[in-house]
Amino acid sequence: MSVVSGIRKVLTPRALAQLLLGWIAFGALLVAGPALEGPLSTPVLFGLLAVIVLVIVACAFGVVTQAERLSHRLGDPYGTLVLTLSIVVIEVILISSVMLGPGEHATIARDSVMAVSMIILNLVIGVALLVAGIRHGSLRPNRAGVSSYVSLLVVLLATAFALPGLIGSDGAYTAGQEVPILVATLALYAFFLWRQMGPQSADFQEVTSVPAASEENQEERPGIKDVLSAHRIEVISRAVVLVLTVIPVVLLSHDMATLLDEGLGRIGAPVELSGILIAMIVFLPETITTIRAAHTGEIQRVSNLCHGALVSTVGLTIPAVLTIGLLTGQTVHLAETPANLVLLGVTLILTVTSFFGKKVTAVHGAAHLMAFLLYALVVFS
């Protein structure tokens, strides 16, 4: 494949439109900046916020499209990792922009990660299991991979939401506690990635596609180096387009954070709603990808996308916000309310009972959706 044909294959009209949309929107805001500095009327504020959110979502779809193509090209677990990390990077950018923007946002990281946890573990997985169960009857995930995900989630979520209220000060880790927590979290996540991409990669493949432990099968399956060698132009081109599409998200996120803070303040919405909106914006494209995987019966891919995304979210977001807090002197409140801690515990238990049985059915999905409904009631109570 020549370089020109490889680039044309990647830079489709849709990909080019998403790329240009992000940069044109950023340029328009840059030009109109002085006119937007004064107080805006409520209709104009929410209209502008809606346009920015739509552009960010469109760019996010572009990022996910490129990441999904890379995912299919590289295979699991490498491909799914590219997809989840792309989404998590966008989320970290949005949360960081809110923290560094005007106003006090000491709980934005807690609210966002908690919302992501409930949306992924209950809403997205609930719908996915419902779709997969109704269409396929029952499916069997790779329990070794799910076990690794859940083990990390138990530790990381307890570190993020439970311990700050028990050993910290006013719901936040002290400066002396933040550094070891930050380092330990990154070290655990890095060790997990090494095992996932290396010695334990077979644990994260579909049960029906895990190759037998024979030299013949191992030789038939192309390795990651062979794939990169054979499709170097496509992989590099998609990676470049992915980066160029995500940059407008970074640039637009500051304006979105400012307008969102002002808009929610005017309507008197719950503080947690800001985190929920960020989580919904970020994970909408991956939610669609997950439902597609469930529809085709790829239950382990559902786990890789959802559980893997949440492991990456907590493993990268918490260290990122703690670092921002240390550098800017901001207090990062992470301790959750008793009601949310109970729901988080119920959700983790439900995850174990759903994925560690002999098969996953639509009934498990209905239970997860009930848990998300309870979370919504808690937020708006």
mmCIF file of C-alpha atoms in Angstrom:
data_model
loop_
_atom_site.group_PDB
_atom_site.id
_atom_site.type_symbol
_atom_site.label_atom_id
_atom_site.label_comp_id
_atom_site.label_asym_id
_atom_site.label_seq_id
_atom_site.Cartn_x
_atom_site.Cartn_y
_atom_site.Cartn_z
ATOM 1 C CA MET A 1 0.000 0.000 0.000
ATOM 2 C CA SER A 2 1.422 3.402 -0.982
ATOM 3 C CA VAL A 3 1.521 6.318 1.408
ATOM 4 C CA VAL A 4 -1.099 8.287 -0.574
ATOM 5 C CA SER A 5 -3.570 5.399 -0.795
ATOM 6 C CA GLY A 6 -3.038 4.632 2.895
ATOM 7 C CA ILE A 7 -3.839 8.223 3.878
ATOM 8 C CA ARG A 8 -6.906 8.288 1.602
ATOM 9 C CA LYS A 9 -8.187 5.131 3.279
ATOM 10 C CA VAL A 10 -7.957 6.802 6.682
ATOM 11 C CA LEU A 11 -8.936 10.380 5.813
ATOM 12 C CA THR A 12 -12.480 9.651 4.620
ATOM 13 C CA PRO A 13 -14.951 12.510 3.958
ATOM 14 C CA ARG A 14 -16.545 11.853 7.354
ATOM 15 C CA ALA A 15 -13.214 11.873 9.181
ATOM 16 C CA LEU A 16 -12.201 15.061 7.369
ATOM 17 C CA ALA A 17 -15.536 16.723 8.255
ATOM 18 C CA GLN A 18 -15.130 15.873 11.940
ATOM 19 C CA LEU A 19 -11.579 17.127 11.889
ATOM 20 C CA LEU A 20 -12.494 20.428 10.216
ATOM 21 C CA LEU A 21 -15.581 20.917 12.418
ATOM 22 C CA GLY A 22 -13.496 20.927 15.579
ATOM 23 C CA TRP A 23 -10.881 23.333 14.266
ATOM 24 C CA ILE A 24 -13.439 25.674 12.645
ATOM 25 C CA ALA A 25 -15.448 25.817 15.898
ATOM 26 C CA PHE A 26 -12.313 26.637 17.872
ATOM 27 C CA GLY A 27 -11.359 29.352 15.359
ATOM 28 C CA ALA A 28 -14.855 30.852 15.527
ATOM 29 C CA LEU A 29 -14.742 31.000 19.328
ATOM 30 C CA LEU A 30 -11.288 32.556 19.172
ATOM 31 C CA VAL A 31 -12.523 35.314 16.839
ATOM 32 C CA ALA A 32 -15.747 35.881 18.804
ATOM 33 C CA GLY A 33 -13.943 35.781 22.154
ATOM 34 C CA PRO A 34 -14.099 39.539 22.938
ATOM 35 C CA ALA A 35 -17.838 39.639 22.203
ATOM 36 C CA LEU A 36 -18.476 36.766 24.632
ATOM 37 C CA GLU A 37 -16.609 38.244 27.585
ATOM 38 C CA GLY A 38 -19.612 40.134 28.956
ATOM 39 C CA PRO A 39 -22.636 38.545 30.662
ATOM 40 C CA LEU A 40 -24.720 36.467 28.272
ATOM 41 C CA SER A 41 -28.475 36.064 28.331
ATOM 42 C CA THR A 42 -29.678 32.640 29.421
ATOM 43 C CA PRO A 43 -30.906 31.546 25.946
ATOM 44 C CA VAL A 44 -27.628 32.620 24.323
ATOM 45 C CA LEU A 45 -25.572 30.924 27.044
ATOM 46 C CA PHE A 46 -27.348 27.579 26.736
ATOM 47 C CA GLY A 47 -27.416 27.823 22.941
ATOM 48 C CA LEU A 48 -23.662 28.395 22.785
ATOM 49 C CA LEU A 49 -23.091 25.611 25.319
ATOM 50 C CA ALA A 50 -25.200 23.217 23.237
ATOM 51 C CA VAL A 51 -23.198 24.023 20.087
ATOM 52 C CA ILE A 52 -19.863 23.447 21.862
ATOM 53 C CA VAL A 53 -21.092 20.168 23.365
ATOM 54 C CA LEU A 54 -22.293 18.965 19.945
ATOM 55 C CA VAL A 55 -18.914 19.800 18.396
ATOM 56 C CA ILE A 56 -17.082 18.006 21.209
ATOM 57 C CA VAL A 57 -19.327 14.955 20.799
ATOM 58 C CA ALA A 58 -18.762 14.963 17.025
ATOM 59 C CA CYS A 59 -14.993 15.147 17.530
ATOM 60 C CA ALA A 60 -15.214 12.432 20.173
ATOM 61 C CA PHE A 61 -16.994 10.199 17.652
ATOM 62 C CA GLY A 62 -14.160 10.902 15.228
ATOM 63 C CA VAL A 63 -11.593 9.922 17.845
ATOM 64 C CA VAL A 64 -13.473 6.739 18.674
ATOM 65 C CA THR A 65 -13.882 5.856 14.984
ATOM 66 C CA GLN A 66 -10.123 5.977 14.436
ATOM 67 C CA ALA A 67 -9.470 4.169 17.709
ATOM 68 C CA GLU A 68 -12.029 1.496 16.809
ATOM 69 C CA ARG A 69 -10.379 0.922 13.422
ATOM 70 C CA LEU A 70 -7.038 0.584 15.200
ATOM 71 C CA SER A 71 -8.717 -1.763 17.660
ATOM 72 C CA HIS A 72 -9.869 -4.142 14.923
ATOM 73 C CA ARG A 73 -6.523 -3.928 13.163
ATOM 74 C CA LEU A 74 -4.411 -4.606 16.265
ATOM 75 C CA GLY A 75 -6.793 -7.096 17.915
ATOM 76 C CA ASP A 76 -7.562 -7.509 21.611
ATOM 77 C CA PRO A 77 -6.370 -6.541 24.095
ATOM 78 C CA TYR A 78 -4.218 -3.972 22.245
ATOM 79 C CA GLY A 79 -7.010 -2.524 20.134
ATOM 80 C CA THR A 80 -9.516 -2.144 22.950
ATOM 81 C CA LEU A 81 -6.799 -0.496 25.036
ATOM 82 C CA VAL A 82 -6.283 2.134 22.324
ATOM 83 C CA LEU A 83 -10.023 2.827 22.308
ATOM 84 C CA THR A 84 -10.418 3.077 26.085
ATOM 85 C CA LEU A 85 -7.316 5.225 26.548
ATOM 86 C CA SER A 86 -8.537 7.633 23.866
ATOM 87 C CA ILE A 87 -11.804 8.088 25.746
ATOM 88 C CA VAL A 88 -10.100 8.416 29.139
ATOM 89 C CA VAL A 89 -7.709 11.068 27.831
ATOM 90 C CA ILE A 90 -10.711 13.156 26.709
ATOM 91 C CA GLU A 91 -12.308 12.764 30.134
ATOM 92 C CA VAL A 92 -9.136 13.763 31.980
ATOM 93 C CA ILE A 93 -8.875 16.833 29.733
ATOM 94 C CA LEU A 94 -12.466 17.900 30.465
ATOM 95 C CA ILE A 95 -12.157 17.388 34.229
ATOM 96 C CA SER A 96 -8.830 19.224 34.305
ATOM 97 C CA SER A 97 -10.331 22.127 32.350
ATOM 98 C CA VAL A 98 -13.161 22.443 34.868
ATOM 99 C CA MET A 99 -10.699 22.336 37.786
ATOM 100 C CA LEU A 100 -8.474 24.996 36.225
ATOM 101 C CA GLY A 101 -11.410 27.153 35.161
ATOM 102 C CA PRO A 102 -13.180 29.856 37.180
ATOM 103 C CA GLY A 103 -15.050 28.999 40.363
ATOM 104 C CA GLU A 104 -14.621 26.319 43.000
ATOM 105 C CA HIS A 105 -14.704 22.726 41.736
ATOM 106 C CA ALA A 106 -13.262 20.724 44.605
ATOM 107 C CA THR A 107 -15.622 17.777 43.986
ATOM 108 C CA ILE A 108 -15.679 17.696 40.150
ATOM 109 C CA ALA A 109 -13.253 14.748 39.949
ATOM 110 C CA ARG A 110 -15.218 12.765 42.542
ATOM 111 C CA ASP A 111 -18.556 13.514 40.885
ATOM 112 C CA SER A 112 -17.260 12.734 37.386
ATOM 113 C CA VAL A 113 -15.525 9.459 38.261
ATOM 114 C CA MET A 114 -18.485 8.338 40.379
ATOM 115 C CA ALA A 115 -20.837 9.146 37.508
ATOM 116 C CA VAL A 116 -18.579 7.276 35.083
ATOM 117 C CA SER A 117 -18.558 4.286 37.445
ATOM 118 C CA MET A 118 -22.341 4.142 37.688
ATOM 119 C CA ILE A 119 -22.903 4.824 33.990
ATOM 120 C CA ILE A 120 -20.414 2.180 32.848
ATOM 121 C CA LEU A 121 -20.989 -0.541 35.438
ATOM 122 C CA ASN A 122 -24.780 -0.239 35.524
ATOM 123 C CA LEU A 123 -26.303 1.717 32.625
ATOM 124 C CA VAL A 124 -24.011 0.683 29.747
ATOM 125 C CA ILE A 125 -23.392 -2.871 30.961
ATOM 126 C CA GLY A 126 -27.078 -3.211 31.849
ATOM 127 C CA VAL A 127 -28.209 -2.281 28.342
ATOM 128 C CA ALA A 128 -25.435 -4.411 26.783
ATOM 129 C CA LEU A 129 -26.356 -7.513 28.792
ATOM 130 C CA LEU A 130 -30.032 -6.965 28.044
ATOM 131 C CA VAL A 131 -29.323 -6.738 24.299
ATOM 132 C CA ALA A 132 -26.911 -9.681 24.318
ATOM 133 C CA GLY A 133 -29.175 -11.815 26.504
ATOM 134 C CA ILE A 134 -32.305 -11.238 24.419
ATOM 135 C CA ARG A 135 -30.499 -11.768 21.102
ATOM 136 C CA HIS A 136 -28.179 -14.645 22.037
ATOM 137 C CA GLY A 137 -29.841 -16.214 25.101
ATOM 138 C CA SER A 138 -26.693 -16.506 27.209
ATOM 139 C CA LEU A 139 -22.993 -15.813 26.784
ATOM 140 C CA ARG A 140 -19.827 -16.796 28.599
ATOM 141 C CA PRO A 141 -17.170 -14.149 29.278
ATOM 142 C CA ASN A 142 -13.503 -14.887 29.900
ATOM 143 C CA ARG A 143 -13.637 -14.965 33.695
ATOM 144 C CA ALA A 144 -9.851 -14.685 34.075
ATOM 145 C CA GLY A 145 -9.891 -11.260 32.400
ATOM 146 C CA VAL A 146 -12.988 -10.035 34.230
ATOM 147 C CA SER A 147 -11.424 -11.157 37.524
ATOM 148 C CA SER A 148 -8.369 -8.977 36.837
ATOM 149 C CA TYR A 149 -10.559 -5.972 36.080
ATOM 150 C CA VAL A 150 -12.721 -6.400 39.179
ATOM 151 C CA SER A 151 -9.693 -6.912 41.436
ATOM 152 C CA LEU A 152 -8.274 -3.567 40.345
ATOM 153 C CA LEU A 153 -11.646 -1.824 40.544
ATOM 154 C CA VAL A 154 -12.194 -2.920 44.150
ATOM 155 C CA VAL A 155 -8.838 -1.480 45.221
ATOM 156 C CA LEU A 156 -8.899 1.654 43.049
ATOM 157 C CA LEU A 157 -12.483 2.656 43.865
ATOM 158 C CA ALA A 158 -11.916 2.122 47.592
ATOM 159 C CA THR A 159 -8.764 4.250 47.348
ATOM 160 C CA ALA A 160 -10.611 6.966 45.446
ATOM 161 C CA PHE A 161 -13.896 7.196 47.354
ATOM 162 C CA ALA A 162 -13.755 5.434 50.733
ATOM 163 C CA LEU A 163 -10.307 6.048 52.230
ATOM 164 C CA PRO A 164 -10.247 9.880 51.896
ATOM 165 C CA GLY A 165 -13.183 10.088 54.294
ATOM 166 C CA LEU A 166 -11.536 7.692 56.762
ATOM 167 C CA ILE A 167 -7.884 8.747 56.869
ATOM 168 C CA GLY A 168 -7.927 12.142 55.125
ATOM 169 C CA SER A 169 -8.971 15.606 56.237
ATOM 170 C CA ASP A 170 -12.469 16.886 55.456
ATOM 171 C CA GLY A 171 -12.959 14.298 52.712
ATOM 172 C CA ALA A 172 -9.614 14.941 51.004
ATOM 173 C CA TYR A 173 -6.208 13.330 51.242
ATOM 174 C CA THR A 174 -3.568 15.421 52.983
ATOM 175 C CA ALA A 175 -0.531 16.573 50.991
ATOM 176 C CA GLY A 176 1.561 13.871 52.634
ATOM 177 C CA GLN A 177 -0.936 11.187 51.653
ATOM 178 C CA GLU A 178 -1.495 12.354 48.069
ATOM 179 C CA VAL A 179 2.006 11.567 46.817
ATOM 180 C CA PRO A 180 2.134 7.877 47.876
ATOM 181 C CA ILE A 181 -1.482 7.370 46.699
ATOM 182 C CA LEU A 182 -0.643 8.973 43.349
ATOM 183 C CA VAL A 183 2.519 6.910 42.841
ATOM 184 C CA ALA A 184 0.964 3.633 43.996
ATOM 185 C CA THR A 185 -2.074 4.079 41.735
ATOM 186 C CA LEU A 186 0.053 4.745 38.653
ATOM 187 C CA ALA A 187 2.373 1.847 39.500
ATOM 188 C CA LEU A 188 -0.543 -0.583 39.871
ATOM 189 C CA TYR A 189 -2.095 0.589 36.610
ATOM 190 C CA ALA A 190 1.222 0.351 34.737
ATOM 191 C CA PHE A 191 1.786 -3.184 36.065
ATOM 192 C CA PHE A 192 -1.713 -4.150 34.950
ATOM 193 C CA LEU A 193 -1.111 -2.799 31.436
ATOM 194 C CA TRP A 194 2.141 -4.750 31.164
ATOM 195 C CA ARG A 195 0.417 -7.984 32.162
ATOM 196 C CA GLN A 196 -2.613 -7.286 29.941
ATOM 197 C CA MET A 197 -0.509 -6.636 26.846
ATOM 198 C CA GLY A 198 2.026 -9.371 27.598
ATOM 199 C CA PRO A 199 1.862 -12.564 29.671
ATOM 200 C CA GLN A 200 -1.910 -12.411 30.326
ATOM 201 C CA SER A 201 -3.156 -11.122 26.959
ATOM 202 C CA ALA A 202 -5.146 -14.328 26.330
ATOM 203 C CA ASP A 203 -7.224 -13.606 29.462
ATOM 204 C CA PHE A 204 -8.845 -10.666 27.648
ATOM 205 C CA GLN A 205 -9.890 -12.477 24.452
ATOM 206 C CA GLU A 206 -13.259 -14.048 23.726
ATOM 207 C CA VAL A 207 -13.570 -17.540 25.198
ATOM 208 C CA THR A 208 -14.328 -19.042 21.784
ATOM 209 C CA SER A 209 -11.322 -17.327 20.210
ATOM 210 C CA VAL A 210 -8.669 -18.022 22.845
ATOM 211 C CA PRO A 211 -6.070 -20.126 21.013
ATOM 212 C CA ALA A 212 -5.079 -23.472 22.363
ATOM 213 C CA ALA A 213 -1.737 -23.635 24.092
ATOM 214 C CA SER A 214 0.045 -25.300 21.208
ATOM 215 C CA GLU A 215 2.972 -24.088 19.190
ATOM 216 C CA GLU A 216 1.019 -24.567 15.952
ATOM 217 C CA ASN A 217 -1.806 -22.229 16.999
ATOM 218 C CA GLN A 218 0.590 -19.676 18.412
ATOM 219 C CA GLU A 219 2.486 -19.589 15.117
ATOM 220 C CA GLU A 220 -0.731 -19.125 13.087
ATOM 221 C CA ARG A 221 -1.771 -16.080 15.081
ATOM 222 C CA PRO A 222 0.058 -12.928 13.892
ATOM 223 C CA GLY A 223 1.820 -11.033 16.641
ATOM 224 C CA ILE A 224 1.545 -7.309 17.272
ATOM 225 C CA LYS A 225 4.941 -6.701 15.616
ATOM 226 C CA ASP A 226 3.803 -8.474 12.447
ATOM 227 C CA VAL A 227 0.599 -6.425 12.329
ATOM 228 C CA LEU A 228 2.503 -3.152 12.780
ATOM 229 C CA SER A 229 4.988 -4.155 10.100
ATOM 230 C CA ALA A 230 2.300 -5.100 7.578
ATOM 231 C CA HIS A 231 0.030 -2.098 8.230
ATOM 232 C CA ARG A 232 2.494 0.581 9.325
ATOM 233 C CA ILE A 233 1.086 3.351 7.090
ATOM 234 C CA GLU A 234 -2.513 2.781 8.186
ATOM 235 C CA VAL A 235 -1.632 2.603 11.888
ATOM 236 C CA ILE A 236 0.483 5.782 11.776
ATOM 237 C CA SER A 237 -2.108 7.670 9.686
ATOM 238 C CA ARG A 238 -4.954 6.753 12.023
ATOM 239 C CA ALA A 239 -2.893 7.711 15.062
ATOM 240 C CA VAL A 240 -2.118 11.141 13.543
ATOM 241 C CA VAL A 241 -5.767 11.786 12.610
ATOM 242 C CA LEU A 242 -6.811 10.671 16.093
ATOM 243 C CA VAL A 243 -4.453 13.185 17.728
ATOM 244 C CA LEU A 244 -5.465 16.022 15.384
ATOM 245 C CA THR A 245 -9.137 15.310 16.147
ATOM 246 C CA VAL A 246 -8.672 15.230 19.907
ATOM 247 C CA ILE A 247 -6.815 18.567 20.050
ATOM 248 C CA PRO A 248 -9.975 20.649 19.359
ATOM 249 C CA VAL A 249 -11.631 18.816 22.251
ATOM 250 C CA VAL A 250 -8.804 20.035 24.467
ATOM 251 C CA LEU A 251 -9.118 23.597 23.169
ATOM 252 C CA LEU A 252 -12.918 23.735 23.381
ATOM 253 C CA SER A 253 -13.181 22.080 26.800
ATOM 254 C CA HIS A 254 -12.198 25.257 28.667
ATOM 255 C CA ASP A 255 -15.074 27.246 27.107
ATOM 256 C CA MET A 256 -17.451 24.352 27.761
ATOM 257 C CA ALA A 257 -16.400 24.180 31.420
ATOM 258 C CA THR A 258 -16.935 27.931 31.922
ATOM 259 C CA LEU A 259 -20.368 27.954 30.284
ATOM 260 C CA LEU A 260 -21.458 24.740 32.018
ATOM 261 C CA ASP A 261 -20.546 26.166 35.426
ATOM 262 C CA GLU A 262 -22.498 29.340 34.731
ATOM 263 C CA GLY A 263 -25.497 27.507 33.253
ATOM 264 C CA LEU A 264 -25.920 25.022 36.091
ATOM 265 C CA GLY A 265 -25.605 27.845 38.596
ATOM 266 C CA ARG A 266 -28.427 29.778 36.937
ATOM 267 C CA ILE A 267 -30.893 26.877 37.000
ATOM 268 C CA GLY A 268 -29.886 25.712 40.503
ATOM 269 C CA ALA A 269 -29.006 22.183 39.361
ATOM 270 C CA PRO A 270 -27.278 19.687 41.706
ATOM 271 C CA VAL A 271 -23.490 20.028 41.799
ATOM 272 C CA GLU A 272 -23.137 16.349 40.803
ATOM 273 C CA LEU A 273 -24.906 17.053 37.510
ATOM 274 C CA SER A 274 -21.756 18.668 36.100
ATOM 275 C CA GLY A 275 -19.806 15.431 36.573
ATOM 276 C CA ILE A 276 -22.660 13.365 35.130
ATOM 277 C CA LEU A 277 -22.832 15.541 32.007
ATOM 278 C CA ILE A 278 -19.078 15.229 31.462
ATOM 279 C CA ALA A 279 -19.312 11.448 31.846
ATOM 280 C CA MET A 280 -22.228 11.237 29.397
ATOM 281 C CA ILE A 281 -20.469 13.421 26.806
ATOM 282 C CA VAL A 282 -17.237 11.459 27.014
ATOM 283 C CA PHE A 283 -18.620 7.909 27.011
ATOM 284 C CA LEU A 284 -21.442 8.294 24.473
ATOM 285 C CA PRO A 285 -19.327 7.048 21.519
ATOM 286 C CA GLU A 286 -17.909 4.121 23.490
ATOM 287 C CA THR A 287 -21.405 3.255 24.716
ATOM 288 C CA ILE A 288 -22.509 2.800 21.108
ATOM 289 C CA THR A 289 -19.436 0.638 20.434
ATOM 290 C CA THR A 290 -20.260 -1.501 23.477
ATOM 291 C CA ILE A 291 -23.883 -2.021 22.412
ATOM 292 C CA ARG A 292 -22.655 -3.076 18.964
ATOM 293 C CA ALA A 293 -20.335 -5.629 20.549
ATOM 294 C CA ALA A 294 -23.188 -6.954 22.685
ATOM 295 C CA HIS A 295 -25.436 -7.226 19.626
ATOM 296 C CA THR A 296 -22.852 -9.407 17.846
ATOM 297 C CA GLY A 297 -22.311 -11.556 20.960
ATOM 298 C CA GLU A 298 -18.787 -10.341 21.812
ATOM 299 C CA ILE A 299 -19.328 -10.454 25.573
ATOM 300 C CA GLN A 300 -15.630 -10.290 26.469
ATOM 301 C CA ARG A 301 -15.276 -7.206 24.289
ATOM 302 C CA VAL A 302 -18.122 -5.682 26.304
ATOM 303 C CA SER A 303 -16.102 -6.364 29.452
ATOM 304 C CA ASN A 304 -12.898 -5.021 27.888
ATOM 305 C CA LEU A 305 -14.611 -1.822 26.800
ATOM 306 C CA CYS A 306 -16.522 -1.200 30.029
ATOM 307 C CA HIS A 307 -14.417 -2.655 32.833
ATOM 308 C CA GLY A 308 -11.204 -1.725 31.038
ATOM 309 C CA ALA A 309 -12.415 1.846 30.511
ATOM 310 C CA LEU A 310 -13.282 2.231 34.190
ATOM 311 C CA VAL A 311 -9.930 0.808 35.324
ATOM 312 C CA SER A 312 -8.203 3.320 33.031
ATOM 313 C CA THR A 313 -10.480 6.138 34.191
ATOM 314 C CA VAL A 314 -9.786 5.648 37.892
ATOM 315 C CA GLY A 315 -6.156 4.667 37.350
ATOM 316 C CA LEU A 316 -5.386 7.837 35.372
ATOM 317 C CA THR A 317 -7.939 10.443 36.471
ATOM 318 C CA ILE A 318 -7.293 10.246 40.208
ATOM 319 C CA PRO A 319 -3.501 10.682 39.842
ATOM 320 C CA ALA A 320 -4.107 13.515 37.338
ATOM 321 C CA VAL A 321 -6.412 15.503 39.614
ATOM 322 C CA LEU A 322 -4.213 14.885 42.652
ATOM 323 C CA THR A 323 -1.256 16.225 40.671
ATOM 324 C CA ILE A 324 -3.254 19.315 39.651
ATOM 325 C CA GLY A 325 -4.226 19.800 43.286
ATOM 326 C CA LEU A 326 -0.617 19.627 44.428
ATOM 327 C CA LEU A 327 0.615 22.020 41.726
ATOM 328 C CA THR A 328 -2.176 24.597 42.131
ATOM 329 C CA GLY A 329 -2.822 24.274 45.847
ATOM 330 C CA GLN A 330 -6.437 23.209 45.285
ATOM 331 C CA THR A 331 -8.157 20.825 47.662
ATOM 332 C CA VAL A 332 -9.461 17.732 45.886
ATOM 333 C CA HIS A 333 -12.437 16.286 47.769
ATOM 334 C CA LEU A 334 -12.811 12.600 46.877
ATOM 335 C CA ALA A 335 -14.747 11.092 49.803
ATOM 336 C CA GLU A 336 -18.197 9.921 48.715
ATOM 337 C CA THR A 337 -21.488 10.083 50.583
ATOM 338 C CA PRO A 338 -22.672 6.977 52.487
ATOM 339 C CA ALA A 339 -25.516 6.457 49.988
ATOM 340 C CA ASN A 340 -23.157 6.444 46.999
ATOM 341 C CA LEU A 341 -20.683 4.177 48.798
ATOM 342 C CA VAL A 342 -23.492 1.677 49.428
ATOM 343 C CA LEU A 343 -24.499 1.822 45.757
ATOM 344 C CA LEU A 344 -20.878 1.385 44.692
ATOM 345 C CA GLY A 345 -20.546 -1.682 46.919
ATOM 346 C CA VAL A 346 -23.804 -3.126 45.574
ATOM 347 C CA THR A 347 -22.604 -2.490 42.021
ATOM 348 C CA LEU A 348 -19.298 -4.305 42.561
ATOM 349 C CA ILE A 349 -21.098 -7.283 44.127
ATOM 350 C CA LEU A 350 -23.562 -7.271 41.232
ATOM 351 C CA THR A 351 -20.653 -7.226 38.759
ATOM 352 C CA VAL A 352 -19.171 -10.320 40.398
ATOM 353 C CA THR A 353 -22.470 -12.215 40.397
ATOM 354 C CA SER A 354 -23.146 -11.261 36.755
ATOM 355 C CA PHE A 355 -19.798 -12.127 35.197
ATOM 356 C CA PHE A 356 -18.509 -14.951 37.389
ATOM 357 C CA GLY A 357 -21.393 -17.355 36.846
ATOM 358 C CA LYS A 358 -21.498 -19.983 34.121
ATOM 359 C CA LYS A 359 -23.329 -17.622 31.773
ATOM 360 C CA VAL A 360 -24.516 -14.020 31.478
ATOM 361 C CA THR A 361 -28.219 -13.429 30.745
ATOM 362 C CA ALA A 362 -30.686 -10.594 30.204
ATOM 363 C CA VAL A 363 -31.788 -10.843 33.853
ATOM 364 C CA HIS A 364 -28.327 -9.674 34.929
ATOM 365 C CA GLY A 365 -28.729 -6.671 32.640
ATOM 366 C CA ALA A 366 -32.086 -5.780 34.195
ATOM 367 C CA ALA A 367 -30.518 -5.853 37.674
ATOM 368 C CA HIS A 368 -27.751 -3.482 36.574
ATOM 369 C CA LEU A 369 -30.315 -1.061 35.135
ATOM 370 C CA MET A 370 -32.200 -1.095 38.450
ATOM 371 C CA ALA A 371 -28.979 -0.164 40.239
ATOM 372 C CA PHE A 372 -28.481 2.802 37.899
ATOM 373 C CA LEU A 373 -32.057 3.961 38.551
ATOM 374 C CA LEU A 374 -31.268 3.968 42.287
ATOM 375 C CA TYR A 375 -28.167 6.086 41.623
ATOM 376 C CA ALA A 376 -30.255 8.614 39.673
ATOM 377 C CA LEU A 377 -32.700 8.816 42.584
ATOM 378 C CA VAL A 378 -29.838 9.496 44.989
ATOM 379 C CA VAL A 379 -28.423 12.297 42.805
ATOM 380 C CA PHE A 380 -31.740 14.133 42.539
ATOM 381 C CA SER A 381 -32.987 13.412 46.059
#
